[in-house]
Coordinates of N, CA and C in Angstrom, one line a residue:
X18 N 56.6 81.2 -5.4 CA 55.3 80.6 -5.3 C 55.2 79.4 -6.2
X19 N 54.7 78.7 -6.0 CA 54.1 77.2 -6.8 C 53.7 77.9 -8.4
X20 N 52.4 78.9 -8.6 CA 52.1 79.2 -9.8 C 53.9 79.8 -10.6
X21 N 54.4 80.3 -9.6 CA 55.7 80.8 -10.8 C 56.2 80.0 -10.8
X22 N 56.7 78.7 -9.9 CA 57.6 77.7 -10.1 C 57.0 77.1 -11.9
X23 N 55.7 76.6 -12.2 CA 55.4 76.3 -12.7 C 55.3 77.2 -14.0
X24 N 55.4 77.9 -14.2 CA 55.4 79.0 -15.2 C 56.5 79.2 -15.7
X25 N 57.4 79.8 -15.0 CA 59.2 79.6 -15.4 C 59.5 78.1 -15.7
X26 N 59.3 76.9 -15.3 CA 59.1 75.6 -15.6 C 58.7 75.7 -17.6
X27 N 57.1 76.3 -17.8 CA 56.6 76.1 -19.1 C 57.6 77.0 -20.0
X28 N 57.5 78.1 -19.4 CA 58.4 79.2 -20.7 C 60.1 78.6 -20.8
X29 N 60.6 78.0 -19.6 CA 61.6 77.1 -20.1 C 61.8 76.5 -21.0
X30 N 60.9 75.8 -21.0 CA 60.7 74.4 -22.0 C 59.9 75.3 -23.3
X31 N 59.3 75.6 -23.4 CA 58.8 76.4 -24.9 C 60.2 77.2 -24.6
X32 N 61.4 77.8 -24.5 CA 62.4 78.7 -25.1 C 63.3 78.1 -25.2
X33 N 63.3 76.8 -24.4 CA 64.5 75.6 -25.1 C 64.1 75.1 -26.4
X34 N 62.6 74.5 -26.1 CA 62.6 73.5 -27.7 C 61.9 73.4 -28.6
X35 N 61.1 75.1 -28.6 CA 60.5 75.1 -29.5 C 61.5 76.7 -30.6
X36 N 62.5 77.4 -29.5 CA 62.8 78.8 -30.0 C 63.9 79.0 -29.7
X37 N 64.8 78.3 -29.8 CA 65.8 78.2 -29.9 C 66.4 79.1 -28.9
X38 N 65.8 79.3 -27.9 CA 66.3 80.5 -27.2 C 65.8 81.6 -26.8
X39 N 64.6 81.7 -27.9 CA 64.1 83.1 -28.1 C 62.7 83.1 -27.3
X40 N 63.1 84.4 -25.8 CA 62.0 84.2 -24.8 C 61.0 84.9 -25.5
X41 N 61.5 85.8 -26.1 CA 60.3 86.9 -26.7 C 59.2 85.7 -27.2
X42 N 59.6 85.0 -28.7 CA 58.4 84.0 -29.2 C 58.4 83.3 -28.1
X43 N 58.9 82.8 -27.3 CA 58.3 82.4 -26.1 C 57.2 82.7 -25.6
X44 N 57.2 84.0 -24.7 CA 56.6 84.7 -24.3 C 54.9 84.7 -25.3
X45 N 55.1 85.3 -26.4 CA 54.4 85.5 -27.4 C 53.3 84.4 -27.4
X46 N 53.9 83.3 -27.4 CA 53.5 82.0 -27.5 C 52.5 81.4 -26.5
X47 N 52.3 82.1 -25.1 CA 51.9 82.0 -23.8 C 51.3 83.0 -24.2
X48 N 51.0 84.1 -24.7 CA 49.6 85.1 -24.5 C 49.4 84.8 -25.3
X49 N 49.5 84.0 -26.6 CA 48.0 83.1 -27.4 C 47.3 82.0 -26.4
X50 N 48.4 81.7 -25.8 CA 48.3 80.1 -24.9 C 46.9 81.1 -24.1
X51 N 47.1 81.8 -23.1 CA 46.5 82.6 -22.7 C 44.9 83.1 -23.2
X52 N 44.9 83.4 -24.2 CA 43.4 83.5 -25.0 C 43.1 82.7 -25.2
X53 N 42.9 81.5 -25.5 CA 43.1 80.1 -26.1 C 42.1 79.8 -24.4
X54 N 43.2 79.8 -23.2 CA 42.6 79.3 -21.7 C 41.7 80.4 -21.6
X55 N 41.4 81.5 -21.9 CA 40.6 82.9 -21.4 C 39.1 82.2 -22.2
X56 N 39.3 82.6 -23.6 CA 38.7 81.3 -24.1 C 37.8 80.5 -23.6
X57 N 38.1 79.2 -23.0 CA 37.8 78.1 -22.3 C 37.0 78.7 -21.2
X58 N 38.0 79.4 -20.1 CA 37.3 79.9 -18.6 C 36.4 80.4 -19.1
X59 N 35.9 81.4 -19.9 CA 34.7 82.7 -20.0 C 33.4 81.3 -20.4
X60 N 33.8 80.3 -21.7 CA 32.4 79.3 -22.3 C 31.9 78.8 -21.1
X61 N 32.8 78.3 -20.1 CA 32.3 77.2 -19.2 C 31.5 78.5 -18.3
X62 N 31.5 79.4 -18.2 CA 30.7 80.3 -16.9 C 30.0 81.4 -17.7
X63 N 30.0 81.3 -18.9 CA 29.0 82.5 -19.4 C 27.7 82.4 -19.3
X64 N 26.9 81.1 -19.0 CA 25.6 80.6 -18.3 C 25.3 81.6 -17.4
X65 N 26.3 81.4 -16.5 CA 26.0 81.6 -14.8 C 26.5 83.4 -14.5
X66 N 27.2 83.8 -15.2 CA 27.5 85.3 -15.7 C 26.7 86.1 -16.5
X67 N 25.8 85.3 -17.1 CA 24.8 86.3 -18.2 C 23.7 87.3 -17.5
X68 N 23.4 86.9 -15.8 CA 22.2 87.7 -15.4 C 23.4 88.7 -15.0
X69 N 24.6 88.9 -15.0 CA 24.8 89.9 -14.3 C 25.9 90.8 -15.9
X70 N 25.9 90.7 -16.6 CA 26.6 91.5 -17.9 C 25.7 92.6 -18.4
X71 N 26.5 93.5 -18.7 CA 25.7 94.9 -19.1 C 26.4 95.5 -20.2
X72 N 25.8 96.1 -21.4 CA 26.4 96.2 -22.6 C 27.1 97.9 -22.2
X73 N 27.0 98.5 -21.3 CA 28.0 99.3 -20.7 C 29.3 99.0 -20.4
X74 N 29.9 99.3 -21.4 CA 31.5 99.1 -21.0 C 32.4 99.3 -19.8
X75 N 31.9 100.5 -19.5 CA 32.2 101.0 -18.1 C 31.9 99.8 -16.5
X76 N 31.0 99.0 -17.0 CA 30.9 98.3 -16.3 C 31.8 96.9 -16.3
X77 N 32.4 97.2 -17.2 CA 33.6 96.1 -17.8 C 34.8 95.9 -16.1
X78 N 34.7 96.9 -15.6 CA 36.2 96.8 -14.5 C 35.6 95.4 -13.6
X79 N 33.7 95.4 -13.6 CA 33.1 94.2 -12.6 C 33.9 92.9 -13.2
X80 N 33.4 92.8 -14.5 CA 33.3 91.5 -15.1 C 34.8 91.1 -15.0
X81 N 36.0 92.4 -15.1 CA 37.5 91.7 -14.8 C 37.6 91.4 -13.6
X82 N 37.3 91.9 -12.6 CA 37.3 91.6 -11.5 C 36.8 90.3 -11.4
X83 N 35.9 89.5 -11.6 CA 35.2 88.5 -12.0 C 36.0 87.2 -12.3
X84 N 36.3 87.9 -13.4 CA 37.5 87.0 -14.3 C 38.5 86.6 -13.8
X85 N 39.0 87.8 -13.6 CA 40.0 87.8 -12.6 C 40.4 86.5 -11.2
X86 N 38.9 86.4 -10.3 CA 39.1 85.6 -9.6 C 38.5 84.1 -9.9
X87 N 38.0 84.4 -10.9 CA 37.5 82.8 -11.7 C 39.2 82.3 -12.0
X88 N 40.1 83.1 -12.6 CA 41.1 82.8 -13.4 C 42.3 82.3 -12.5
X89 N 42.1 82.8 -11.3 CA 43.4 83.3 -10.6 C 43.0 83.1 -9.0
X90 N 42.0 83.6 -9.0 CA 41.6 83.0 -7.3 C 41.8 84.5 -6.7
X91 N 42.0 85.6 -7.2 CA 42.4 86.5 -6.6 C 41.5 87.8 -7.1
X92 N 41.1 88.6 -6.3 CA 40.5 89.7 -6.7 C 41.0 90.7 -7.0
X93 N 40.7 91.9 -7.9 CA 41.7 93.0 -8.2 C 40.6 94.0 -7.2
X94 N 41.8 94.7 -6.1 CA 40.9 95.4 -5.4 C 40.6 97.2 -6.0
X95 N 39.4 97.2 -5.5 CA 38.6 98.2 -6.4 C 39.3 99.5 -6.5
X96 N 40.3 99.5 -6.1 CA 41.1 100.9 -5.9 C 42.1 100.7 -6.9
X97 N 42.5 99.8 -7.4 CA 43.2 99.4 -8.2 C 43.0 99.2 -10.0
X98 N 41.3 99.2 -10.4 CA 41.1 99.0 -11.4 C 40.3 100.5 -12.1
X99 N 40.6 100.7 -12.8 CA 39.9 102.0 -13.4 C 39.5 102.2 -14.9
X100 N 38.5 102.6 -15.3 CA 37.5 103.3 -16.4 C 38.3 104.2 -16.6
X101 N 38.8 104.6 -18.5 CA 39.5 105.7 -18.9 C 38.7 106.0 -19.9
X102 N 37.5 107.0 -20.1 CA 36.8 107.8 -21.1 C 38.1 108.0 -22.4
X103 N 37.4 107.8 -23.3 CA 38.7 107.5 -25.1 C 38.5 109.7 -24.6
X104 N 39.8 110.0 -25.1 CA 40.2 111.3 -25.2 C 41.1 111.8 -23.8
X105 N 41.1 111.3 -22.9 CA 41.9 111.3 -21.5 C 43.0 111.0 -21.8
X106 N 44.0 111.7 -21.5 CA 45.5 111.6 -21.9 C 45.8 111.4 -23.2
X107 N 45.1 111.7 -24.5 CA 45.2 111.8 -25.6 C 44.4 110.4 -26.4
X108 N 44.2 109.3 -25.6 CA 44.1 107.6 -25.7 C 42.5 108.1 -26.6
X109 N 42.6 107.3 -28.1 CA 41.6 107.3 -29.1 C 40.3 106.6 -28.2
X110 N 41.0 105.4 -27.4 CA 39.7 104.6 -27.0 C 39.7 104.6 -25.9
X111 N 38.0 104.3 -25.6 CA 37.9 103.9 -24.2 C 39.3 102.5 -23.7
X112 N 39.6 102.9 -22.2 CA 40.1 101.5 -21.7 C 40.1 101.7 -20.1
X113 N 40.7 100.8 -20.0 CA 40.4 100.3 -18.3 C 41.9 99.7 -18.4
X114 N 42.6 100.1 -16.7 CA 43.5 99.6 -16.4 C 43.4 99.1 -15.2
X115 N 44.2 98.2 -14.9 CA 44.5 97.6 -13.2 C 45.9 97.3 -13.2
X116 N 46.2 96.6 -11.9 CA 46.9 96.5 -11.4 C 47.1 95.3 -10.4
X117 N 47.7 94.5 -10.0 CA 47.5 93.0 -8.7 C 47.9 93.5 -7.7
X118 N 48.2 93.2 -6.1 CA 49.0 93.7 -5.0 C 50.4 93.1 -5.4
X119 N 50.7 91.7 -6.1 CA 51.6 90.9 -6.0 C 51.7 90.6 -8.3
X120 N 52.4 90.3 -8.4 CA 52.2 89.6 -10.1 C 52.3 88.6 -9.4
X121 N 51.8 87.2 -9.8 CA 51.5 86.0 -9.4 C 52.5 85.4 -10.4
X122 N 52.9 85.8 -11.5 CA 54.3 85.4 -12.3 C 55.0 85.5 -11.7
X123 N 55.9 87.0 -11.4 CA 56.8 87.3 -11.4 C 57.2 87.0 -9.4
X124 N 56.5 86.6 -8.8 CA 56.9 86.4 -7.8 C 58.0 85.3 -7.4
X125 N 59.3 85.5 -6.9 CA 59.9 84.4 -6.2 C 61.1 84.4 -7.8
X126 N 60.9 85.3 -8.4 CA 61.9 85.1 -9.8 C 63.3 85.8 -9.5
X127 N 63.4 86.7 -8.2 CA 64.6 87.2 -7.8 C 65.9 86.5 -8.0
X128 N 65.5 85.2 -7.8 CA 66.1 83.6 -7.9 C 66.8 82.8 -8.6
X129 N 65.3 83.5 -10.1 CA 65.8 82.9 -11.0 C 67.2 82.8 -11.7
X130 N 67.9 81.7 -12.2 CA 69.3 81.5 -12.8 C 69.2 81.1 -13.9
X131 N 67.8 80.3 -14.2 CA 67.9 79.7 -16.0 C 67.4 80.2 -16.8
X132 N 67.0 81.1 -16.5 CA 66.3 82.0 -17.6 C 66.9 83.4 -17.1
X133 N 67.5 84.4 -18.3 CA 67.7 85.7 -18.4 C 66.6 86.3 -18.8
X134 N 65.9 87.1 -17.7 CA 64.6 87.7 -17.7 C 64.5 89.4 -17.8
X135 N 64.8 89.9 -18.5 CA 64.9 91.6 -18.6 C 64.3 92.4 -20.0
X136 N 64.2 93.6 -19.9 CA 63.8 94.4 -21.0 C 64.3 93.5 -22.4
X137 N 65.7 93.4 -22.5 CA 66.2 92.8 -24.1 C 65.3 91.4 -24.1
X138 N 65.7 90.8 -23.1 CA 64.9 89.2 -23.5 C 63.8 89.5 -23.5
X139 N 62.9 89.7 -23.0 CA 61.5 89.7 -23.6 C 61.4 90.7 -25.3
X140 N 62.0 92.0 -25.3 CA 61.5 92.0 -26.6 C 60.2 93.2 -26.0
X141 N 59.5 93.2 -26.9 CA 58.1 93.8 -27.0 C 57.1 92.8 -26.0
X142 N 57.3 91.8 -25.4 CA 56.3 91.1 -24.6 C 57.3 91.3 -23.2
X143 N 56.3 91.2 -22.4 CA 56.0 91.0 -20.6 C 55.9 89.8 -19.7
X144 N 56.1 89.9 -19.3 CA 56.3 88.7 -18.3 C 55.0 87.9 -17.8
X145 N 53.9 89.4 -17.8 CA 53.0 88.6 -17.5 C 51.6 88.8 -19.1
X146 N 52.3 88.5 -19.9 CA 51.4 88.4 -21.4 C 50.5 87.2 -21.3
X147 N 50.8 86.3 -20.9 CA 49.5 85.2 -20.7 C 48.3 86.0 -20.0
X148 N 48.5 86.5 -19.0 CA 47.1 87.1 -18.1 C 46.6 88.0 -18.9
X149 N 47.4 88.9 -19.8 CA 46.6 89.7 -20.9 C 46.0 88.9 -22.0
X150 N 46.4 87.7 -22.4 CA 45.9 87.1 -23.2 C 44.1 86.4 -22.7
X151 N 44.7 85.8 -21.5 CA 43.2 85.6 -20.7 C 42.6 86.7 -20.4
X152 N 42.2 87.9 -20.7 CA 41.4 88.9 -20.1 C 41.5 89.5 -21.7
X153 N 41.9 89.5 -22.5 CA 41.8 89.5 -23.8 C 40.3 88.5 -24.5
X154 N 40.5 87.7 -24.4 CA 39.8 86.4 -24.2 C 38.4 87.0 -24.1
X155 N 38.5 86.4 -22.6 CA 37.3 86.7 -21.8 C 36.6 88.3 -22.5
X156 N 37.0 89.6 -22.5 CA 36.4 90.6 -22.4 C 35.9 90.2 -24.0
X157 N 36.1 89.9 -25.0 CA 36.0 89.9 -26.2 C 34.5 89.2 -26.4
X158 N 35.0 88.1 -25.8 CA 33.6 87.1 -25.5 C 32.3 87.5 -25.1
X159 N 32.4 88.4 -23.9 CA 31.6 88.9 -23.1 C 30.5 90.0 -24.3
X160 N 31.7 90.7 -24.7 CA 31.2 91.9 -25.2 C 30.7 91.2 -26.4
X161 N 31.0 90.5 -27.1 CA 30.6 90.0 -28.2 C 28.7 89.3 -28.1
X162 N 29.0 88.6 -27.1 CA 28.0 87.9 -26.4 C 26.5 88.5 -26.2
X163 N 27.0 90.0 -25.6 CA 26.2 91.0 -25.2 C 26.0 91.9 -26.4
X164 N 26.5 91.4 -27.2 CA 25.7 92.4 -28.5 C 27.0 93.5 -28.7
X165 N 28.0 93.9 -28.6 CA 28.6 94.9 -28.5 C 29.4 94.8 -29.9
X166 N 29.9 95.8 -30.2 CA 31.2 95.4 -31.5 C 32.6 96.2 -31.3
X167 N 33.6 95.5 -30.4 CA 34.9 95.9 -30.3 C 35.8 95.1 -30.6
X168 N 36.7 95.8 -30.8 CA 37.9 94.8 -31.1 C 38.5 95.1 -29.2
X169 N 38.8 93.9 -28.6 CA 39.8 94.4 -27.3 C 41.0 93.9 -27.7
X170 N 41.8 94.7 -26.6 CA 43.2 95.1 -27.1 C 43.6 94.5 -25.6
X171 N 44.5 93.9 -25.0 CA 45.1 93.7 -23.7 C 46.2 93.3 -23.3
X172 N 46.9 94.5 -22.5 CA 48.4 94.0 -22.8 C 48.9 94.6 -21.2
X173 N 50.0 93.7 -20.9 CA 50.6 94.3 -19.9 C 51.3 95.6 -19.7
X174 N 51.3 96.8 -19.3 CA 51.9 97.9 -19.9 C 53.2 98.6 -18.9
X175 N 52.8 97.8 -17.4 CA 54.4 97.9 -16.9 C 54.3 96.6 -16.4
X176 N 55.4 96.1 -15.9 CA 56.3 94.7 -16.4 C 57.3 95.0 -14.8
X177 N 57.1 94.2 -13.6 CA 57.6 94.3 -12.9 C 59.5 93.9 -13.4
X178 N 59.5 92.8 -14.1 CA 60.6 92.2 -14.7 C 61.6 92.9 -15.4
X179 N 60.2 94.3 -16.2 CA 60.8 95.4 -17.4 C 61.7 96.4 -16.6
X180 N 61.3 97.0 -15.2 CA 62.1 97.7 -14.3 C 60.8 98.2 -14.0
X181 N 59.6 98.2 -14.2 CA 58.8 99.5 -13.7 C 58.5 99.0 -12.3
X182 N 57.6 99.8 -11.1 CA 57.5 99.8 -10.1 C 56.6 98.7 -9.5
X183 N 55.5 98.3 -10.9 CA 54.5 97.9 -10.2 C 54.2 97.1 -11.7
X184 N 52.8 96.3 -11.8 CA 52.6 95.6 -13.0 C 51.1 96.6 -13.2
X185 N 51.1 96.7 -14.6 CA 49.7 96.8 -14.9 C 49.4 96.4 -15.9
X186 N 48.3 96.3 -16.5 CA 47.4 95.7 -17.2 C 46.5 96.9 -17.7
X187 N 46.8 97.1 -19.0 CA 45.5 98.2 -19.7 C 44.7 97.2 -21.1
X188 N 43.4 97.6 -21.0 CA 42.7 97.0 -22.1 C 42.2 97.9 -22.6
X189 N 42.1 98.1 -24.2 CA 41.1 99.1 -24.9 C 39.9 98.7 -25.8
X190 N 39.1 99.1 -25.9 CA 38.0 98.7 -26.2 C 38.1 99.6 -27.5
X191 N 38.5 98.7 -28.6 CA 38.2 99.7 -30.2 C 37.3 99.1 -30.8
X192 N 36.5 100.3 -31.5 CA 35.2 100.2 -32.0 C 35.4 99.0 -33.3
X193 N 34.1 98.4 -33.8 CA 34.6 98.1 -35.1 C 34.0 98.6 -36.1
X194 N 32.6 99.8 -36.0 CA 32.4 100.3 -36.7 C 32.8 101.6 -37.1

């Protein structure tokens, strides 16, 4: 697709000449890049989003969804995003995960030849860490905005690239009191 031509395009050029090589700070470097644009997107539409925000977190899967297609053009379908009560499978905090039909990164990378893209090269980062960084962003803002006090956490947690089946995206919501 066009968005991954252009993507594999940036992290090229930030792992040629800024890292000597190294995708991981690469990588790394793009989900600040990422909060930085999440950032941006959330200021310019928090006007027009404020009648519809609710200091219920649980209502947080709307506002990604939201985000989501403000960011991306694409909606996360509702079967796909989920509310996790903090104490469910052992997890301290509340969080919410999803999932895309397609990763809008990792599409069309079968291909790829100039970049070595696997578990080692990335490191501790994901392929698609920018989109965590924008929904990092965004949710922080929101909640902040609305009176709440969390720290969010948002990270890609399978990695079509890494070997897993599918991509997801978990965010947690940790208290700050």
């Amino acid at each position: 697709s066009a968005a991954s031509d252009v993507y594999k395009r940036q992290i090229r050029l930030l792992k040629e000449s800024l890292y000597d090589g190294n995708l991981e700070d690469a990588l790394e470097s793009f989900y600040q890049i990422g909060k930085v644009a999440g950032d941006d997107l959330i200021l310019e539409n928090l006007n027009t989003l404020k009648l519809i925000l609710s200091k219920d977190i649980r209502d947080s899967t709307l506002m990604i969804r939201v985000a989501s297609y403000l960011a991306f053009g694409e909606d996360i379908p509702e079967r796909s995003i989920h509310f996790i009560p903090k104490g469910t499978d052992g997890d301290e905090y509340d969080r919410i995960t999803w999932s895309y039909e397609q990763c809008i990164f990792c599409a069309g990378l079968e291909k790829e030849n100039e970049l070595v893209i696997n578990k080692k090269t990335m490191g501790k980062q994901t392929w698609g860490c920018q989109v965590a960084g924008i929904f990092e962003a965004i949710t922080h803002t929101i909640q902040e905005y609305i009176g709440n006090k969390y720290k969010i956490k948002c990270k890609e947690t399978k990695c079509l690239m890494k070997g897993d089946a599918y991509n997801e995206y978990t965010m947690w919501f940790i208290p700050l009191e």
